[in-house]
PDB file of C-alpha atoms in Angstrom:
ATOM      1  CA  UNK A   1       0.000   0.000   0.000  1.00 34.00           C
ATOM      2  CA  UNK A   2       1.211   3.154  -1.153  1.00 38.00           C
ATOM      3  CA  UNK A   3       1.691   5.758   1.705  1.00 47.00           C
ATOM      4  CA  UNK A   4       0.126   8.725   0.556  1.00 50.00           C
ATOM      5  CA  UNK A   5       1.130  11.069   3.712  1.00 73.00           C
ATOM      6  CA  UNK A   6       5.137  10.155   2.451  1.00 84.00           C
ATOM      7  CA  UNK A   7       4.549  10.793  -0.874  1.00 90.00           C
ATOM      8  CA  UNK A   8       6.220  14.489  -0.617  1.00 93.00           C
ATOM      9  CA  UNK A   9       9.294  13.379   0.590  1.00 97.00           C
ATOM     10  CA  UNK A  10       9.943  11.818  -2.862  1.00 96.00           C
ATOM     11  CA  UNK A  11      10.888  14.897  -4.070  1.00 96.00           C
ATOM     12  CA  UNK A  12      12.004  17.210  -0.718  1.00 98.00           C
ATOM     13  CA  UNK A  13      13.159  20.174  -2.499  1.00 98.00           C
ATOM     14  CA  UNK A  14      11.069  20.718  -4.909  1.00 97.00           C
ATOM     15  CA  UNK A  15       7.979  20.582  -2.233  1.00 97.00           C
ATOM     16  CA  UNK A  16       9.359  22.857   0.117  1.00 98.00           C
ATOM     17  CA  UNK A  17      10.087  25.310  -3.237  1.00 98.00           C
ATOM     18  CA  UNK A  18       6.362  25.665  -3.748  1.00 97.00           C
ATOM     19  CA  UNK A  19       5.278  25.256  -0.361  1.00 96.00           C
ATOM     20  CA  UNK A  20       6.548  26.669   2.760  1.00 97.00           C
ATOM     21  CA  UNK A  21       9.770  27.981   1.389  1.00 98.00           C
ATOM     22  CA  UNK A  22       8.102  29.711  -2.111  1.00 98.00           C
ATOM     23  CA  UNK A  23       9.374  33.192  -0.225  1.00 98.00           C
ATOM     24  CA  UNK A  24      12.614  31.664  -0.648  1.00 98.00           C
ATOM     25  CA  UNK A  25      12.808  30.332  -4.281  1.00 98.00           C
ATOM     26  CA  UNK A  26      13.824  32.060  -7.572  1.00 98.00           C
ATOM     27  CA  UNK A  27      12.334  30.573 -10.657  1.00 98.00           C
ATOM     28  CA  UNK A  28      12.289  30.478 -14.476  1.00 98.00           C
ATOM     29  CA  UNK A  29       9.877  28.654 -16.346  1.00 97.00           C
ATOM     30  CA  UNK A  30       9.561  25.138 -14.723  1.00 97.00           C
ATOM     31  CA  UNK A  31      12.599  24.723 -12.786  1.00 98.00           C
ATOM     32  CA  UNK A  32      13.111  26.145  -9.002  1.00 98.00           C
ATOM     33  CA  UNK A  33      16.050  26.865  -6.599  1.00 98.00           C
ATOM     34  CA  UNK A  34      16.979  28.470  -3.374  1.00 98.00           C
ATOM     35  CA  UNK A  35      18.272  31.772  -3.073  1.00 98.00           C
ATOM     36  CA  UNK A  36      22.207  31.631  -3.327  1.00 96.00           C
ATOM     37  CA  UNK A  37      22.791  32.499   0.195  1.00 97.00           C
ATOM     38  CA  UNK A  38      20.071  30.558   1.154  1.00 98.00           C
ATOM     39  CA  UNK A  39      20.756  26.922  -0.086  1.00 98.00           C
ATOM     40  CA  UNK A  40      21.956  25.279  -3.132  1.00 96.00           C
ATOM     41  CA  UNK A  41      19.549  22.916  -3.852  1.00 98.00           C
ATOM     42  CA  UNK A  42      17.510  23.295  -6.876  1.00 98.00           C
ATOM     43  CA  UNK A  43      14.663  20.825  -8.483  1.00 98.00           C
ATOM     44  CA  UNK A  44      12.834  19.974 -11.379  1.00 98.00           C
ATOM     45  CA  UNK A  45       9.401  18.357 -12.393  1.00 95.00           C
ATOM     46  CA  UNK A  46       9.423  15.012 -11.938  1.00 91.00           C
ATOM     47  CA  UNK A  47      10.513  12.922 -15.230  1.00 92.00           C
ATOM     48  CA  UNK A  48      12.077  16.338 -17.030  1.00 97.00           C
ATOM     49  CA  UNK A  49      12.799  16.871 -20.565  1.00 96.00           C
ATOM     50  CA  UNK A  50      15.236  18.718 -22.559  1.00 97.00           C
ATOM     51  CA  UNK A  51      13.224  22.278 -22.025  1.00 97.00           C
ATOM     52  CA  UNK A  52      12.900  21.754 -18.076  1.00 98.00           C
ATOM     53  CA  UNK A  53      16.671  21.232 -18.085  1.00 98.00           C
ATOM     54  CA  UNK A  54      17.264  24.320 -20.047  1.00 98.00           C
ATOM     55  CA  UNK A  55      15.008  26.030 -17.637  1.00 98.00           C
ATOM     56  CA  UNK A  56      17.269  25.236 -15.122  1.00 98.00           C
ATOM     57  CA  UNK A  57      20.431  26.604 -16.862  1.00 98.00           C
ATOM     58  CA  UNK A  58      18.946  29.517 -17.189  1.00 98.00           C
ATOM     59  CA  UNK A  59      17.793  30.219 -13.851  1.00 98.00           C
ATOM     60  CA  UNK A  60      21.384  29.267 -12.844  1.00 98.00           C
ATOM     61  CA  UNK A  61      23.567  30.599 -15.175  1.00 97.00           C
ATOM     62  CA  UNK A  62      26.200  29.079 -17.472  1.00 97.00           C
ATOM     63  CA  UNK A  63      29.007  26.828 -15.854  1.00 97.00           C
ATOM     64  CA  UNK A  64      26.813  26.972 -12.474  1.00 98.00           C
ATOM     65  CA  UNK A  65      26.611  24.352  -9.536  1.00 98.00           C
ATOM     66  CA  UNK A  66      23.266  22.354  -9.985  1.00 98.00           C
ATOM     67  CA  UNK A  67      22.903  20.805  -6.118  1.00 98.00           C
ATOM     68  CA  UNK A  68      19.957  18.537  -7.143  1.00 98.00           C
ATOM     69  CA  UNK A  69      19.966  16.764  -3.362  1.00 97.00           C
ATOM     70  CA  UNK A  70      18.317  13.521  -3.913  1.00 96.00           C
ATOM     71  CA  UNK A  71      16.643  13.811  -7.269  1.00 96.00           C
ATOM     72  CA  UNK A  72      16.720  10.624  -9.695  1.00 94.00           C
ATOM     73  CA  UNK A  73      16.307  12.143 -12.568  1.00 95.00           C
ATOM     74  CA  UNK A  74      20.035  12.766 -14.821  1.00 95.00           C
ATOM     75  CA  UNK A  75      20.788  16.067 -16.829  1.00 97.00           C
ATOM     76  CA  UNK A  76      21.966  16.024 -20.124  1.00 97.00           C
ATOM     77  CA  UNK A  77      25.330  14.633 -20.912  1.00 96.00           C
ATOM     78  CA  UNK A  78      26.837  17.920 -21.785  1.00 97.00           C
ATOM     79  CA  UNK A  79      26.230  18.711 -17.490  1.00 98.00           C
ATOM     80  CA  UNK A  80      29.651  18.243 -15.702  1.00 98.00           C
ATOM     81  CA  UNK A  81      28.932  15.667 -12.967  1.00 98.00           C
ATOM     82  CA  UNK A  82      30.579  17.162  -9.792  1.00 98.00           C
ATOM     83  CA  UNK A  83      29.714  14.633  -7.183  1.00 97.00           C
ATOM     84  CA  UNK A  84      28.255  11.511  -6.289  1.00 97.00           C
ATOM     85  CA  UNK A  85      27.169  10.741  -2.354  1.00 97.00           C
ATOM     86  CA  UNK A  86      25.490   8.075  -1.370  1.00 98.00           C
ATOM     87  CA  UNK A  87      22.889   8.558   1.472  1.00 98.00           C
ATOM     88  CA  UNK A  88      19.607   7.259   3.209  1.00 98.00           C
ATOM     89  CA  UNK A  89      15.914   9.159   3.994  1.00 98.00           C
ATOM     90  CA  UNK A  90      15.285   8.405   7.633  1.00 98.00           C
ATOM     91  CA  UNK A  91      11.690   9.388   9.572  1.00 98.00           C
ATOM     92  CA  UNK A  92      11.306   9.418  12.545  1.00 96.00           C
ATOM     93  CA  UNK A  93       8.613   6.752  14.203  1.00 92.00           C
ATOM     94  CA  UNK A  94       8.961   6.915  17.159  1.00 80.00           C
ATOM     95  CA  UNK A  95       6.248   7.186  20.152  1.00 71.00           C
ATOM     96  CA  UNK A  96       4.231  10.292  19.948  1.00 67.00           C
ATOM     97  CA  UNK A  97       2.268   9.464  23.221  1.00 60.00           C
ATOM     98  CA  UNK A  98       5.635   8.239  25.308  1.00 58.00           C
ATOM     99  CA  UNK A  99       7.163  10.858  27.855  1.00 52.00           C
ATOM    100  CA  UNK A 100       9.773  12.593  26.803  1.00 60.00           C
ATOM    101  CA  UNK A 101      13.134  11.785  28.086  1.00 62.00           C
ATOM    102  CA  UNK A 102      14.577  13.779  30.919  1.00 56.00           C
ATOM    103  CA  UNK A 103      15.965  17.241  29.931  1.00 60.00           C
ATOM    104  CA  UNK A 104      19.148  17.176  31.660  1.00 59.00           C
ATOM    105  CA  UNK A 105      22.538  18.553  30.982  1.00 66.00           C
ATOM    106  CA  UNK A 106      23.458  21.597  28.777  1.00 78.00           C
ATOM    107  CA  UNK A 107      20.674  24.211  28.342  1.00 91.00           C
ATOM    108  CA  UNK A 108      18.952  24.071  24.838  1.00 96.00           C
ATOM    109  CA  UNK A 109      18.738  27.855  23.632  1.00 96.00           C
ATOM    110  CA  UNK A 110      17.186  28.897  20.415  1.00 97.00           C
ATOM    111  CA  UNK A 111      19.698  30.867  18.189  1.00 98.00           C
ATOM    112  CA  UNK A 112      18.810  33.663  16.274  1.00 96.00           C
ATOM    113  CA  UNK A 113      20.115  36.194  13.798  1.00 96.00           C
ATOM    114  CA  UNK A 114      22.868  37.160  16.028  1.00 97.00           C
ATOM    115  CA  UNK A 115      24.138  33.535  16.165  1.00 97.00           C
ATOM    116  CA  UNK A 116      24.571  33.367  12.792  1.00 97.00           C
ATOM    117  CA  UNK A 117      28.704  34.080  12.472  1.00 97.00           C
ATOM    118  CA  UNK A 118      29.133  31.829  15.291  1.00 98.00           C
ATOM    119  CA  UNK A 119      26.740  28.774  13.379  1.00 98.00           C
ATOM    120  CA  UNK A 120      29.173  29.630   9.918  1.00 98.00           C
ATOM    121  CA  UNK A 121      32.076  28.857  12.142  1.00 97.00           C
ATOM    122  CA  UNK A 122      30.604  25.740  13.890  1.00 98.00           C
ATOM    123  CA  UNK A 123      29.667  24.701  10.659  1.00 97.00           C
ATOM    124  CA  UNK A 124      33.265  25.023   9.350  1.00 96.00           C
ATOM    125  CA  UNK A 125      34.633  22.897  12.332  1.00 96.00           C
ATOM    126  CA  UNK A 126      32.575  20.427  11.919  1.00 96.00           C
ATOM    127  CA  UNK A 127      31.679  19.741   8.135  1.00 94.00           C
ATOM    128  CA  UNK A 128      27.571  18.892   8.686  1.00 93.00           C
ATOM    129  CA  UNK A 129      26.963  19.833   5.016  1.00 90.00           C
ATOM    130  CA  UNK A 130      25.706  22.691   2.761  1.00 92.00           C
ATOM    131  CA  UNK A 131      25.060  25.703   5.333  1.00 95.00           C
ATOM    132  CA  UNK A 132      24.985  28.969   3.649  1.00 96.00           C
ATOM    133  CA  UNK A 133      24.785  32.437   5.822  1.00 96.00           C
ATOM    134  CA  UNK A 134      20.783  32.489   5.162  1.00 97.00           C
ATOM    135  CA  UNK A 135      20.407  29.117   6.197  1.00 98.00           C
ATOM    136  CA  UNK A 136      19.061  29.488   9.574  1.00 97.00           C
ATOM    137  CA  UNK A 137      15.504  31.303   7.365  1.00 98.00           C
ATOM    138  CA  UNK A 138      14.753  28.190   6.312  1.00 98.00           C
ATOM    139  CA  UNK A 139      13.778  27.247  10.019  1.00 97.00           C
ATOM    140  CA  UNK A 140      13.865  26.781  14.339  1.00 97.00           C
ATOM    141  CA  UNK A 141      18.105  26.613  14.852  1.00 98.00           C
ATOM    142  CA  UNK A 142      18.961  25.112  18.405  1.00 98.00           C
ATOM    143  CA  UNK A 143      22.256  25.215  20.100  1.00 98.00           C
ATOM    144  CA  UNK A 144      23.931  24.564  23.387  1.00 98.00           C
ATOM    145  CA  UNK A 145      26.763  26.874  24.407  1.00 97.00           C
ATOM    146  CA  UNK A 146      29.692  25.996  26.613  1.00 95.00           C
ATOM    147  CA  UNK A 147      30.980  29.330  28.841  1.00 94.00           C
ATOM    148  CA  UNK A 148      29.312  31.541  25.987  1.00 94.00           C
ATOM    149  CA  UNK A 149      30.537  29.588  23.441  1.00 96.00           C
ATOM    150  CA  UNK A 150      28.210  27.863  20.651  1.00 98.00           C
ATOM    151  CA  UNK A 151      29.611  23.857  21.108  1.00 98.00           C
ATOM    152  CA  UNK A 152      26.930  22.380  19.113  1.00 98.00           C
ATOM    153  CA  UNK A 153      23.721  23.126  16.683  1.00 98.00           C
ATOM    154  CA  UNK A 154      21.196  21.469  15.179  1.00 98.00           C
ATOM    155  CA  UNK A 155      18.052  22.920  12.896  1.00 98.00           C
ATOM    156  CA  UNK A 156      15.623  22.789  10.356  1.00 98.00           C
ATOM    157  CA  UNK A 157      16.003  22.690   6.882  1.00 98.00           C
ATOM    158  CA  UNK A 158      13.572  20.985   4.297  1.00 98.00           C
ATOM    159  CA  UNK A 159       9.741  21.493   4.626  1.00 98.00           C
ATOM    160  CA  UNK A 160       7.771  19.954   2.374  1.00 97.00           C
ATOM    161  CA  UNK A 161       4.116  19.357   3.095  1.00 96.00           C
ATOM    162  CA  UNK A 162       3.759  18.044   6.619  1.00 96.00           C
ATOM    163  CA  UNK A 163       7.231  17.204   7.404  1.00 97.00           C
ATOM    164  CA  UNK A 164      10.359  18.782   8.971  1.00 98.00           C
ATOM    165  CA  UNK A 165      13.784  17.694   7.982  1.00 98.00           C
ATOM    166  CA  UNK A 166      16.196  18.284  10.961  1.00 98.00           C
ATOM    167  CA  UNK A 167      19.460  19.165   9.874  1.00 97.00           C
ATOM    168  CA  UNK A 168      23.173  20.654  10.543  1.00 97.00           C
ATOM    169  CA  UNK A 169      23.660  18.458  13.669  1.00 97.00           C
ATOM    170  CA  UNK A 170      27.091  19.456  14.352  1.00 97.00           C
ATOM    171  CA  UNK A 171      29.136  19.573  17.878  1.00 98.00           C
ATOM    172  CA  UNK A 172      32.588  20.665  18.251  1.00 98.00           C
ATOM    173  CA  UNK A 173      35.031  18.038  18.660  1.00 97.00           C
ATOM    174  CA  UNK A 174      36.047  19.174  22.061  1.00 96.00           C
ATOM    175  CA  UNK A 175      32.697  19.057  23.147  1.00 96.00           C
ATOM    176  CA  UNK A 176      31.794  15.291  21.882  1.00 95.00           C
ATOM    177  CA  UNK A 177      30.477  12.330  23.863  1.00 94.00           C
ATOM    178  CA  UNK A 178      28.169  14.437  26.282  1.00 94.00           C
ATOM    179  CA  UNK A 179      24.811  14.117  24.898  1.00 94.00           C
ATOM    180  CA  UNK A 180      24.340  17.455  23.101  1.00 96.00           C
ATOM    181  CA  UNK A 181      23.128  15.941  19.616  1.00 96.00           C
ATOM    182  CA  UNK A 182      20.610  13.852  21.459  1.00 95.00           C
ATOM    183  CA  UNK A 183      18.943  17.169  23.555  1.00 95.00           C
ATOM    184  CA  UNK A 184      19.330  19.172  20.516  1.00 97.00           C
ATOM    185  CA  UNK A 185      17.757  16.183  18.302  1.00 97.00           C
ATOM    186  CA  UNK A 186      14.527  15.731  20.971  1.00 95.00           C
ATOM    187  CA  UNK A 187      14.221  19.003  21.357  1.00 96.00           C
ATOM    188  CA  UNK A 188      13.358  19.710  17.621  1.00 97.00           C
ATOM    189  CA  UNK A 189      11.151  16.409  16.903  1.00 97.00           C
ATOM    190  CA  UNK A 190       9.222  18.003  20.024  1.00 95.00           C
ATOM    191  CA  UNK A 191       8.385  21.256  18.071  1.00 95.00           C
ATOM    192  CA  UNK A 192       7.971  19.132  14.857  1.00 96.00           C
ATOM    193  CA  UNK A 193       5.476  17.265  16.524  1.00 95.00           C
ATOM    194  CA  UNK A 194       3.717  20.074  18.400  1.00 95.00           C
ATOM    195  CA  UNK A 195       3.015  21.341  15.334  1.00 94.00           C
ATOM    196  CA  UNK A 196       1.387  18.964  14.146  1.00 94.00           C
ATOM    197  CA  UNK A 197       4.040  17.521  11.498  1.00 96.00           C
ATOM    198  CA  UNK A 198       6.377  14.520  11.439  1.00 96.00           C
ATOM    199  CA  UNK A 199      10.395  14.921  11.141  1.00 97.00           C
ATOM    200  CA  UNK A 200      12.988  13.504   8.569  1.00 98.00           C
ATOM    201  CA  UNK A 201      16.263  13.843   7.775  1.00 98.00           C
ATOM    202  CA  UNK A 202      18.914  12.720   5.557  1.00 98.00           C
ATOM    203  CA  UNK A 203      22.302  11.573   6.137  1.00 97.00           C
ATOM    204  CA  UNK A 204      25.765  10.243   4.046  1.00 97.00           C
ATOM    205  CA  UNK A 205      25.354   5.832   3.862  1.00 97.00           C
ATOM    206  CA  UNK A 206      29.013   6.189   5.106  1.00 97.00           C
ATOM    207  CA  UNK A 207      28.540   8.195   8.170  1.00 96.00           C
ATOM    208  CA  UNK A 208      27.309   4.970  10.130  1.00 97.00           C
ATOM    209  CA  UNK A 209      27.898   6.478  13.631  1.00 95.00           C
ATOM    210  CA  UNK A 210      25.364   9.420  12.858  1.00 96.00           C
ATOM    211  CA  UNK A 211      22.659   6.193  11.316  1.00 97.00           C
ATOM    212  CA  UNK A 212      22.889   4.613  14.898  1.00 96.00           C
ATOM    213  CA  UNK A 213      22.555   8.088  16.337  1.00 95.00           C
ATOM    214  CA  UNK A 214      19.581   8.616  14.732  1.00 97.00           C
ATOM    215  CA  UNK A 215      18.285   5.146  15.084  1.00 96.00           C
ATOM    216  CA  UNK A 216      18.950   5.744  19.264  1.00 94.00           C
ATOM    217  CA  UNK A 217      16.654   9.411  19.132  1.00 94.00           C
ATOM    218  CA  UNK A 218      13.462   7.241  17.051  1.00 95.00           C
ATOM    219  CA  UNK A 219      14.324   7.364  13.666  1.00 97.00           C
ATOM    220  CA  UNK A 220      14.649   4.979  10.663  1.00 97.00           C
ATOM    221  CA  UNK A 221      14.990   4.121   7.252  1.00 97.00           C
ATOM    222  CA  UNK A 222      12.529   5.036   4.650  1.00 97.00           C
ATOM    223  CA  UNK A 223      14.600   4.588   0.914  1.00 96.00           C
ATOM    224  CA  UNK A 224      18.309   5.222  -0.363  1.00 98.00           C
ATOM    225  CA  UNK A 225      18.948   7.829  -1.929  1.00 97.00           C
ATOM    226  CA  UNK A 226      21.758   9.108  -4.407  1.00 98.00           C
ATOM    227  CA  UNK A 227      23.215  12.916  -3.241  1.00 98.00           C
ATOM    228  CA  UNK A 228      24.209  14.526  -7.007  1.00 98.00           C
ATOM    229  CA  UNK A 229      26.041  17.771  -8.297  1.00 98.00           C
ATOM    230  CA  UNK A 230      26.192  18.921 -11.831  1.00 98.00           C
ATOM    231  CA  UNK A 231      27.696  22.053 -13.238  1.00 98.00           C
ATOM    232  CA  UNK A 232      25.960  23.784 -16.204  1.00 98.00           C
ATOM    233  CA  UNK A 233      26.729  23.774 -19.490  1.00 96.00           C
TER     234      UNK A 233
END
């Protein structure tokens, strides 16, 4: 039976694009991105020709990066591939009606536009993935700070219809083995959930020690997926 209520996760970026994120999208014709400094990611329809792949081009300009995230679809062989990452869609299922674990430890603060240098250099540090400095718009960004100083981070990124994608979770190495991705992690599916919405994320096949992370905090796997980079023609 096909699950209807997942069915937007099957193409992340481009439902976020004309959802919840439209005030955050540039366009031409058929083809949809992120602001620069926003994010890279960009998407087309679903099974695109030759004139939704020129519609892209344009809207990025010649000899561009094309981040298209998880889509299946392939440009034209006359796109430069840039990379190739393996990866997995996890949601989480955990129980919505179970007590939420103790919040003890570190206080979770919320970080706003003030934070933002501080996240860029985090993100630096610690390598989570694409972060641009508009980033943090695209969501709720919580961190934990040691003596004033931002140690770890995690936020939301992707929203299509009815999800949340949590995202950056990042602590500095000095800071490591004390529980902070855990808070920071149960801390956002709360607010996901409170909402009314259910979270997701997305993470590198390789990177097995953040897949049992997540697996610990109530997520698991929904599909593989295949991370790809082009550059324009």
């Amino acid at each position: 039976m096909v699950n209807r209520d997942a069915e937007a996760l099957d193409d992340p970026v481009g439902a976020s694009l004309r959802g919840h994120h439209a005030r955050l999208a540039r366009r031409y014709g058929r083809a949809a991105g992120y602001l620069p400094d926003v994010a890279t990611f960009c998407a087309v329809p679903a099974d695109p020709g030759p004139a939704e792949w020129a519609d892209l081009a344009r809207l990025l300009g010649r000899g561009a990066f094309a981040d298209m995230f998880s889509c299946p679809a392939v440009p034209p062989p006359d796109w430069e591939p840039v990379f190739t990452l393996e990866g997995r869609q996890m949601t989480w299922s955990g129980d919505r009606s179970a007590p939420p674990r103790p919040e003890t430890g570190a206080q979770v603060l919320e970080l706003g536009p003030e934070s933002v240098p501080e996240m860029l250099g985090l993100v630096e540090l610690t390598r989570p993935g694409p972060f641009r400095p508009r980033t943090p718009e695209l969501g709720t960004y919580l961190g934990i700070r040691d003596n004033g100083r931002l140690v770890a981070m995690a936020g939301e990124r992707l929203r299509p219809p009815g999800w949340t994608e949590i995202s950056a979770v990042c602590t500095a190495p000095e800071a490591r083995g004390r529980g902070h991705a855990v808070r920071l992690i149960d801390a956002l599916v709360a607010r996901v959930l409170e909402r009314g919405e259910r979270p997701f994320l997305h993470v590198a096949e390789a990177n097995t020690g953040a897949i049992a992370l997540y697996e610990r905090t109530g997520f698991t796997s929904r599909e593989h997926v295949t991370f790809r980079g082009f550059r324009t023609p």
